[in-house]
Coordinates of C-alpha atoms in Angstrom, one line a residue:
M286 CA -6.8 30.7 32.6
A287 CA -8.5 27.7 30.5
L288 CA -8.4 30.0 27.5
L289 CA -4.7 30.6 27.9
L290 CA -3.8 27.0 28.2
T291 CA -6.2 26.0 25.1
G292 CA -4.3 28.7 23.1
C293 CA -1.0 26.9 23.8
A294 CA -2.1 23.5 22.4
T295 CA 0.0 22.7 19.4
T296 CA -0.4 20.0 16.8
Q297 CA 3.0 18.1 16.1
E298 CA 3.7 16.3 12.7
A299 CA 4.4 12.6 13.0
P300 CA 8.6 12.6 12.4
K301 CA 9.7 11.3 9.3
P302 CA 12.1 8.6 8.8
E303 CA 14.1 10.5 6.1
D304 CA 14.5 13.3 8.8
A305 CA 15.6 10.6 11.3
F306 CA 18.2 9.0 8.8
K307 CA 19.5 12.2 7.9
F308 CA 20.1 13.3 11.7
G309 CA 21.9 10.1 12.4
G310 CA 23.8 9.6 9.2
I311 CA 21.9 6.3 8.3
S312 CA 21.9 4.8 4.8
M313 CA 18.8 2.3 4.8
P314 CA 18.9 -0.6 2.1
A315 CA 15.8 -0.4 -0.1
S316 CA 14.9 -3.6 1.3
G317 CA 14.1 -1.8 4.5
K318 CA 10.5 -1.0 5.7
V319 CA 10.2 1.5 8.4
L320 CA 7.3 0.3 11.0
E321 CA 7.6 3.5 13.5
T322 CA 9.5 6.6 13.7
R323 CA 9.3 8.4 17.1
Y324 CA 10.9 12.0 17.8
D325 CA 11.5 13.7 21.4
R326 CA 13.5 16.9 22.1
G327 CA 14.4 18.4 25.2
I328 CA 17.9 19.3 26.0
D329 CA 18.8 16.5 23.7
A330 CA 17.7 15.4 20.6
R331 CA 16.6 11.6 19.9
Y332 CA 14.9 9.5 17.2
V333 CA 14.1 6.0 17.5
V334 CA 13.2 4.2 14.4
V335 CA 12.0 0.9 14.2
L336 CA 12.2 -0.9 10.8
T337 CA 12.2 -4.6 9.2
L338 CA 15.1 -5.6 7.1
P339 CA 16.3 -8.9 5.9
A340 CA 19.3 -10.2 7.9
E341 CA 21.7 -10.4 5.0
D342 CA 21.2 -6.5 4.1
L343 CA 22.1 -5.7 8.2
P344 CA 26.0 -5.1 7.0
K345 CA 24.8 -3.2 4.1
L346 CA 22.9 -0.7 6.6
L347 CA 26.1 -0.7 8.7
E348 CA 28.7 -0.1 6.3
A349 CA 26.6 2.4 4.1
S350 CA 26.1 4.4 7.7
H351 CA 29.8 4.3 8.3
F352 CA 29.7 2.2 11.4
A353 CA 33.1 0.4 12.2
P354 CA 33.3 -3.4 11.2
G355 CA 31.2 -5.3 13.7
A356 CA 30.2 -2.3 15.5
M357 CA 26.4 -1.8 16.5
K358 CA 27.2 1.2 18.6
D359 CA 29.3 4.3 17.8
D360 CA 29.0 8.0 17.7
Q361 CA 29.5 10.2 14.2
L362 CA 29.7 13.8 13.7
V363 CA 26.9 14.5 11.6
E364 CA 26.2 17.9 10.2
G365 CA 28.4 19.5 12.9
R366 CA 26.8 17.4 16.0
H367 CA 27.8 14.3 17.7
V368 CA 25.2 11.9 17.2
Y369 CA 25.1 8.8 19.2
R370 CA 23.9 5.8 17.6
E371 CA 22.9 2.2 18.5
V372 CA 21.4 -0.7 16.4
T373 CA 19.6 -3.6 18.0
V374 CA 18.6 -6.6 16.1
E375 CA 15.7 -9.2 16.9
G376 CA 15.0 -11.2 14.1
T377 CA 14.3 -9.2 11.1
T378 CA 13.3 -6.3 13.3
V379 CA 15.9 -3.7 13.8
R380 CA 15.8 -0.7 15.8
L381 CA 18.1 2.5 15.4
E382 CA 18.1 5.0 18.3
L383 CA 19.9 8.1 17.3
F384 CA 20.7 11.1 19.8
T385 CA 22.4 13.9 20.8
T386 CA 24.0 14.8 24.3

């Protein structure tokens, strides 16, 4: 039994921020720096990207990513799937949560 379980182990690559941005239709300004990217998948798929971004560039990210004016949460049709997108900000740290349901 142990041999069977050992044979099933797989190594997952770290998720790439570019994949998360494509998944969520996010266009990040050049001034942004990704700190962390996480991905999990069950019935749904979800990316969480944590980045630093100068406060004056947050509106650029939102506009280029097609958020409605003043919105920090929405859903978009991206490559044929509904992706729910939520942006939270604390100082210059920005958290993007991108997921399907």
